[in-house]
C-alpha atoms as a PDB file:
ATOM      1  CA  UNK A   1    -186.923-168.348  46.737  1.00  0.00           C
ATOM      2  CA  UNK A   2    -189.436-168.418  44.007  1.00  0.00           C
ATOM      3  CA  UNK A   3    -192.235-170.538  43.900  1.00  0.00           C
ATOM      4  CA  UNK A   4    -190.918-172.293  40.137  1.00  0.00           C
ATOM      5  CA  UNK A   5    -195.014-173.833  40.348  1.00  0.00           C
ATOM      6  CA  UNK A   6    -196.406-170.525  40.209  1.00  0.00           C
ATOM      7  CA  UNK A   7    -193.439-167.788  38.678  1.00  0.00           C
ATOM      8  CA  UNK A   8    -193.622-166.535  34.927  1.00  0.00           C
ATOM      9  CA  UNK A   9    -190.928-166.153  32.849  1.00  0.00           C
ATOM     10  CA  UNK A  10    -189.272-163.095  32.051  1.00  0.00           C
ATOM     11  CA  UNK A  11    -190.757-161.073  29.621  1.00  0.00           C
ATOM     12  CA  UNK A  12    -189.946-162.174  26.107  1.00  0.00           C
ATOM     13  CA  UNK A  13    -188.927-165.349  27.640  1.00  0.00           C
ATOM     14  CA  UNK A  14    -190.669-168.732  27.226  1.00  0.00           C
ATOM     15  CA  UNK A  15    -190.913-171.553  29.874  1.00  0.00           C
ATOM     16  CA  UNK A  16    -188.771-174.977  28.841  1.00  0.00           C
ATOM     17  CA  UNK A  17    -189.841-177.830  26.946  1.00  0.00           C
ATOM     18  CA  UNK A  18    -192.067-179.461  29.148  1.00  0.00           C
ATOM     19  CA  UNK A  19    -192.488-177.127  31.820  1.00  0.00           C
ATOM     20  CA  UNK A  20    -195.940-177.065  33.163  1.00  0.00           C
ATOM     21  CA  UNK A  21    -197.566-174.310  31.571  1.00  0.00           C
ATOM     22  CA  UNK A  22    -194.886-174.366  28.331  1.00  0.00           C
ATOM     23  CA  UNK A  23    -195.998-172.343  25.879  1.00  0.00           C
ATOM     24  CA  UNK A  24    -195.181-174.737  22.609  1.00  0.00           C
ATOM     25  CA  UNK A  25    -195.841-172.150  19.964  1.00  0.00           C
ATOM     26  CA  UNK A  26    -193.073-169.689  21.200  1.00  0.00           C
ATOM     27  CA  UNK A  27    -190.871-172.062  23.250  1.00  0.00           C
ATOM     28  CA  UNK A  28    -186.587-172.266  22.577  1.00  0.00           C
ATOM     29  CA  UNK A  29    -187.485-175.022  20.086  1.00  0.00           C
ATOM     30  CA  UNK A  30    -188.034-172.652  17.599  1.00  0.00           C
ATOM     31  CA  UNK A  31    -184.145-171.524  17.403  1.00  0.00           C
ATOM     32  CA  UNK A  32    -183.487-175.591  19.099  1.00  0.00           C
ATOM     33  CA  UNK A  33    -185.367-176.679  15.248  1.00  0.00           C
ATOM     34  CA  UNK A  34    -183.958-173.965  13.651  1.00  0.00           C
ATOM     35  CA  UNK A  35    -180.001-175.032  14.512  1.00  0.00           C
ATOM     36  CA  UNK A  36    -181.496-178.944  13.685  1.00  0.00           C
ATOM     37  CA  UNK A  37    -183.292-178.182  10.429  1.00  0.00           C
ATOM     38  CA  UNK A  38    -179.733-175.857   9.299  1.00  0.00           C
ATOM     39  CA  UNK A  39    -177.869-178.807  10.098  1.00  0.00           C
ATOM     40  CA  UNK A  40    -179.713-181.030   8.353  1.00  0.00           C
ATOM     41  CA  UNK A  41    -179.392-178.998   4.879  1.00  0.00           C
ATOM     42  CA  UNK A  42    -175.994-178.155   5.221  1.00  0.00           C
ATOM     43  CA  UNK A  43    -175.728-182.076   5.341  1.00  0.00           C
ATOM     44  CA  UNK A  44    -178.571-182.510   1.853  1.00  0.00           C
ATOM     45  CA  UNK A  45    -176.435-179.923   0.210  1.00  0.00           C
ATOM     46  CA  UNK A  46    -173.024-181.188   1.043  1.00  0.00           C
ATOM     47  CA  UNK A  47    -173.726-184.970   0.111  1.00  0.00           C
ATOM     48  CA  UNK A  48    -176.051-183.892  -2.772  1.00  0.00           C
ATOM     49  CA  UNK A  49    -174.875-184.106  -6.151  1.00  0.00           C
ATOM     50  CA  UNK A  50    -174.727-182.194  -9.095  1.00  0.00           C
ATOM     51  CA  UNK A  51    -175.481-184.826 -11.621  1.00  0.00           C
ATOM     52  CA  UNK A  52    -178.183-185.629 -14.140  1.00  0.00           C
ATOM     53  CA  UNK A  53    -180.694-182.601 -15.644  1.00  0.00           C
ATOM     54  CA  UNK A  54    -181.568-179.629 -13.589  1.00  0.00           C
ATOM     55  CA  UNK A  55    -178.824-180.394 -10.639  1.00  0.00           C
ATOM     56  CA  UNK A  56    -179.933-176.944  -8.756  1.00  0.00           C
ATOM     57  CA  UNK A  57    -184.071-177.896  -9.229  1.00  0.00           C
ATOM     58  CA  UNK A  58    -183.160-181.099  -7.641  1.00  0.00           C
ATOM     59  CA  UNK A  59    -181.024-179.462  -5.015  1.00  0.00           C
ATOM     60  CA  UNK A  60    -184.079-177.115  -4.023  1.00  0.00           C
ATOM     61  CA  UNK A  61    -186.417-179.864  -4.014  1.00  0.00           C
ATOM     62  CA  UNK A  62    -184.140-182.167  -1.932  1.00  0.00           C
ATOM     63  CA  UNK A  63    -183.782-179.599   0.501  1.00  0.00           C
ATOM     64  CA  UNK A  64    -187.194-178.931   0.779  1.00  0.00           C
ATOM     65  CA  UNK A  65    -188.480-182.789   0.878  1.00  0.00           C
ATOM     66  CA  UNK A  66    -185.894-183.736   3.501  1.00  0.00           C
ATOM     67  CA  UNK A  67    -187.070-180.547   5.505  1.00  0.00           C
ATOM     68  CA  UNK A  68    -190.792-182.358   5.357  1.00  0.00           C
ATOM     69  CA  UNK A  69    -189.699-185.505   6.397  1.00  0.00           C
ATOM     70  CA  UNK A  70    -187.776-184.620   9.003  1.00  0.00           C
ATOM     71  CA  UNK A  71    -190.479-182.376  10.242  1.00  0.00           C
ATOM     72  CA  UNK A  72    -192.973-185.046  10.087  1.00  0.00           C
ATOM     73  CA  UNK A  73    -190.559-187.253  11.807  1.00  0.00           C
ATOM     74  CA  UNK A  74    -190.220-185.164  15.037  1.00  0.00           C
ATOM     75  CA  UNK A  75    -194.397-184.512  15.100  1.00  0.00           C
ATOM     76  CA  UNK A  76    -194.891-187.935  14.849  1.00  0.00           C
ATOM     77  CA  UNK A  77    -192.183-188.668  17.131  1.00  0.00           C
ATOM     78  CA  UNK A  78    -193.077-186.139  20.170  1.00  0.00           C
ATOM     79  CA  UNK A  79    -196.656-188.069  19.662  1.00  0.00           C
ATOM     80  CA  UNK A  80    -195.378-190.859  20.334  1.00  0.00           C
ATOM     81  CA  UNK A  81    -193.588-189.712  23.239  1.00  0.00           C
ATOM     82  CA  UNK A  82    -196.561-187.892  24.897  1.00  0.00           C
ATOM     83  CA  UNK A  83    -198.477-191.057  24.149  1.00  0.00           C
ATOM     84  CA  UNK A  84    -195.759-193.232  26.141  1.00  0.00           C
ATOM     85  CA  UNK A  85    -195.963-190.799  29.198  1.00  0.00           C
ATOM     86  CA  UNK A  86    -199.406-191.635  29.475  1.00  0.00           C
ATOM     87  CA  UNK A  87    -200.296-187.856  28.011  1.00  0.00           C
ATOM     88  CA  UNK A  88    -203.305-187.395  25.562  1.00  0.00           C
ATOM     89  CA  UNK A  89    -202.456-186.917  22.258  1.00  0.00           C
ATOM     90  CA  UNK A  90    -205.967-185.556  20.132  1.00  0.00           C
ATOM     91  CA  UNK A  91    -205.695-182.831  17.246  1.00  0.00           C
ATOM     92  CA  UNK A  92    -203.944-180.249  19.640  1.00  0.00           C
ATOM     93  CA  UNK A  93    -201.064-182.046  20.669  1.00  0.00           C
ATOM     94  CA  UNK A  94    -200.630-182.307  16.617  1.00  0.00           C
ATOM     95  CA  UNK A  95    -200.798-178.948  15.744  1.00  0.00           C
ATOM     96  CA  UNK A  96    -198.792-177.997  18.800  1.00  0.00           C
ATOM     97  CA  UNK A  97    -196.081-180.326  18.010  1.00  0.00           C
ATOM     98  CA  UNK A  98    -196.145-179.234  13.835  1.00  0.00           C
ATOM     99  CA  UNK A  99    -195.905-175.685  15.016  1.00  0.00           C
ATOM    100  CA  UNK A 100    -192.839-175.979  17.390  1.00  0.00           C
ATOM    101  CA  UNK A 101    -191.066-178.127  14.927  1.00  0.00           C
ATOM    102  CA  UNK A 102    -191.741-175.847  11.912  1.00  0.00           C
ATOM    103  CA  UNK A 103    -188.321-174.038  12.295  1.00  0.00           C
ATOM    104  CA  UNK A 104    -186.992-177.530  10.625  1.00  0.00           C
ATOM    105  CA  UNK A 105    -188.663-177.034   7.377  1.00  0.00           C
ATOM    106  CA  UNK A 106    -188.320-173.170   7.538  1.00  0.00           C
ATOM    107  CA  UNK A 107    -184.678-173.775   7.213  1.00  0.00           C
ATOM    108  CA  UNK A 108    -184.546-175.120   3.957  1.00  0.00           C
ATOM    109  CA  UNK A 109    -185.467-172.035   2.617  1.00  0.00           C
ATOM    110  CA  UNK A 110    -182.679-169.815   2.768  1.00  0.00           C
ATOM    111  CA  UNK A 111    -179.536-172.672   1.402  1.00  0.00           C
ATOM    112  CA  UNK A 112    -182.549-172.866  -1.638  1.00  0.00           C
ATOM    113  CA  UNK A 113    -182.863-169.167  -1.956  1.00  0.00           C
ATOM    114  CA  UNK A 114    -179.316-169.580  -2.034  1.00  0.00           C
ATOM    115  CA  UNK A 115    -179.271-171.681  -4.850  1.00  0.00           C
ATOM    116  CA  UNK A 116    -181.681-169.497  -6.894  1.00  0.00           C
ATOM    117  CA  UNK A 117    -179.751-166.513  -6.354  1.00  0.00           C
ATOM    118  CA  UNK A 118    -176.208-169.083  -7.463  1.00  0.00           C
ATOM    119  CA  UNK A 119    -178.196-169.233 -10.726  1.00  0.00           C
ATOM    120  CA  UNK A 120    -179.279-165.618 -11.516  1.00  0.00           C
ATOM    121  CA  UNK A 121    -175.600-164.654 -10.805  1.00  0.00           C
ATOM    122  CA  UNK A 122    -174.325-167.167 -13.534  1.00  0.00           C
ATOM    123  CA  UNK A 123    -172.327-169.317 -10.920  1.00  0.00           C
ATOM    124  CA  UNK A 124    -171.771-172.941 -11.746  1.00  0.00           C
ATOM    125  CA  UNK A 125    -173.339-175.907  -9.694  1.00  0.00           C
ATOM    126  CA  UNK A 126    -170.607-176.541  -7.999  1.00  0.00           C
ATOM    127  CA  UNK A 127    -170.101-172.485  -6.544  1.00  0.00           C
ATOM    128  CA  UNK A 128    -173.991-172.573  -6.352  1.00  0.00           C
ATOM    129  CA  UNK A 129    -173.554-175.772  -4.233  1.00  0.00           C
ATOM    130  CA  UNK A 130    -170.764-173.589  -1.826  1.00  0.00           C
ATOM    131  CA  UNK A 131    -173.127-170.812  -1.906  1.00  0.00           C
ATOM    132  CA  UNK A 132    -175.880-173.218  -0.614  1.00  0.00           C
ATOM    133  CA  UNK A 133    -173.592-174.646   1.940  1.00  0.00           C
ATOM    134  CA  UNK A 134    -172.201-171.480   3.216  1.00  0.00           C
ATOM    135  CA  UNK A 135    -175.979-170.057   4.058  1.00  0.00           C
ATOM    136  CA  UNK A 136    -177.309-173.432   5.714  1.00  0.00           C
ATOM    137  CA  UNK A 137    -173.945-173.431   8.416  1.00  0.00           C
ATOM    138  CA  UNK A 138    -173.669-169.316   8.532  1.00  0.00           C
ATOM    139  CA  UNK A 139    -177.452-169.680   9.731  1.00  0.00           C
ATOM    140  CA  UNK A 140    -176.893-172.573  12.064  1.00  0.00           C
ATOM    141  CA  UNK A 141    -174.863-170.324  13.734  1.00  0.00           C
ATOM    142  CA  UNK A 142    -176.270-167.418  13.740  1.00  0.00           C
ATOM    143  CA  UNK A 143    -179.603-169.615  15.510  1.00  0.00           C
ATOM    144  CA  UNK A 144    -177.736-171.460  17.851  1.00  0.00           C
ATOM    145  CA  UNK A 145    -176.570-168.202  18.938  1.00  0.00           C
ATOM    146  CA  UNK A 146    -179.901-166.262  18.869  1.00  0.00           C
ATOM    147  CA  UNK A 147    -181.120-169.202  21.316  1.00  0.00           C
ATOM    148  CA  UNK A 148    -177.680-168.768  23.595  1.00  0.00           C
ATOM    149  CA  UNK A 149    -179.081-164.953  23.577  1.00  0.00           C
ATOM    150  CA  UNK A 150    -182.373-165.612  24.426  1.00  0.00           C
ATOM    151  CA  UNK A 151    -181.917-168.007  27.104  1.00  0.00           C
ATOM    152  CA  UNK A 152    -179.661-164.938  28.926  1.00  0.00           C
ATOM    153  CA  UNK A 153    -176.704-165.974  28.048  1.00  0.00           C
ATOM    154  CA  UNK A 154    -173.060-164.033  28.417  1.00  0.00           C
ATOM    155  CA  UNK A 155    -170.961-163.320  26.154  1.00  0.00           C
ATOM    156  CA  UNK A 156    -168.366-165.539  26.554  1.00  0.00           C
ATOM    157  CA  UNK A 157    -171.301-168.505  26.220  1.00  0.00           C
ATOM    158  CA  UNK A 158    -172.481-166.630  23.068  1.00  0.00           C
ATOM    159  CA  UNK A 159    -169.128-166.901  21.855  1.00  0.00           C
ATOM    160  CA  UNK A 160    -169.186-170.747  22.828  1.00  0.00           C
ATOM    161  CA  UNK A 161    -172.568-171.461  21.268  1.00  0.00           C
ATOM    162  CA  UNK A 162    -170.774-169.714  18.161  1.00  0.00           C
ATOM    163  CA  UNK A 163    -167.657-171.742  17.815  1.00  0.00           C
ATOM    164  CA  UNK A 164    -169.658-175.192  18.719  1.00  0.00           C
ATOM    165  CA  UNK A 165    -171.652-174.875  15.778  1.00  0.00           C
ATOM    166  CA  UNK A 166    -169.070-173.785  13.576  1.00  0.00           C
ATOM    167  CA  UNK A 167    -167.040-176.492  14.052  1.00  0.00           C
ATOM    168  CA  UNK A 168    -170.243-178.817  13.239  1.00  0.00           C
ATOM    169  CA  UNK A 169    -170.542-176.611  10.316  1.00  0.00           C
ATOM    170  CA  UNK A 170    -166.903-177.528   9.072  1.00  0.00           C
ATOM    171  CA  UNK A 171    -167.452-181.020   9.912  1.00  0.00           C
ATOM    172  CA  UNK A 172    -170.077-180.474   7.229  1.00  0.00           C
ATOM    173  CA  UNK A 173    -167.739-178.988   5.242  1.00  0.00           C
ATOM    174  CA  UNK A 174    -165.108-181.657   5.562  1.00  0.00           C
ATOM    175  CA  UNK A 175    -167.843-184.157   4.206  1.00  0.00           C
ATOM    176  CA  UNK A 176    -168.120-181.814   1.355  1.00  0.00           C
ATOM    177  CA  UNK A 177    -164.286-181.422   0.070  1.00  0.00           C
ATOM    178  CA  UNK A 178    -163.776-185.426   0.648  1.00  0.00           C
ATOM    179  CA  UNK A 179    -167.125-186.289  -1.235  1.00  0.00           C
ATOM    180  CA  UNK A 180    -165.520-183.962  -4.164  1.00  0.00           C
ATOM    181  CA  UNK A 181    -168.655-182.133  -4.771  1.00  0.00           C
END
């Protein structure tokens, strides 16, 4: 039996959240804040409106403050959590805990992109809105899955992994047709 103290992970593979030795800059949270931060804009975009001037500008920058905040909220909170187990805190513990939770703001970006691209093909706000939508739950899948993957995985799990987070994705969804956006 391996010594778990002493062993490596596989190659390409990163130790666990809190695992002695964790490496925090390329640990599972990156796909873990990645599935989080897709969530959370499928949620901006599908409670978001399209009223007032500039609906898709507002859309954009709504996705990208929430991203912020929420990032800001899981530093802060891990800080406070390292804090409470008695664990120093200092300047690294910040920039390890931004880094790892990055992946929440980084997926803003592509339901945005999606907008801009809803507006250079002439689409309304309310396709743009689908278009946005669409993106932010087709790439909560797709990282939920790329985490099933890289944690080893089978296929049927993958498949799993897949279906889980489509069904959050229509939940999502659901919110959207009964809001009437």
């Amino acid at each position: 039996m391996k010594n778990m103290k002493n062993s490596s992970p596989a190659p390409g593979r990163s130790r666990p959240h809190g695992h002695p030795g964790a490496s925090h800059e390329r640990s599972g949270s990156d796909c873990a804040g990645a599935v989080y931060g897709s969530l959370l804009a499928a949620s901006v975009v599908a409670t978001a409106g399209s009223v007032g001037d500039y609906p898709r500008l507002r859309l954009v920058l709504l996705l990208g403050v929430t991203g912020l905040v929420f990032w800001a909220a899981h530093v802060y909170a891990h800080l406070v959590g390292e804090r409470a187990a008695g664990r120093g805190g200092g300047w690294r513990a910040v920039r390890l805990a931004a880094v790892r939770e990055w992946p929440i703001v980084q997926a803003a970006a592509l339901p945005a992109a999606a907008v801009g691209v809803g507006a250079l093909l002439g689409l309304d706000e309310r396709a743009t809105g689908w278009a946005a939508l669409g993106t932010a739950v087709a790439q909560q899948v797709g990282w939920a899955t790329v985490g099933a993957a890289r944690a080893g995985a089978a296929r049927p799990r993958l498949a799993a992994e897949a279906l889980v987070h489509l069904a959050l994705g229509s939940v999502i969804v659901s919110v959207k047709v009964v809001v009437g956006h």
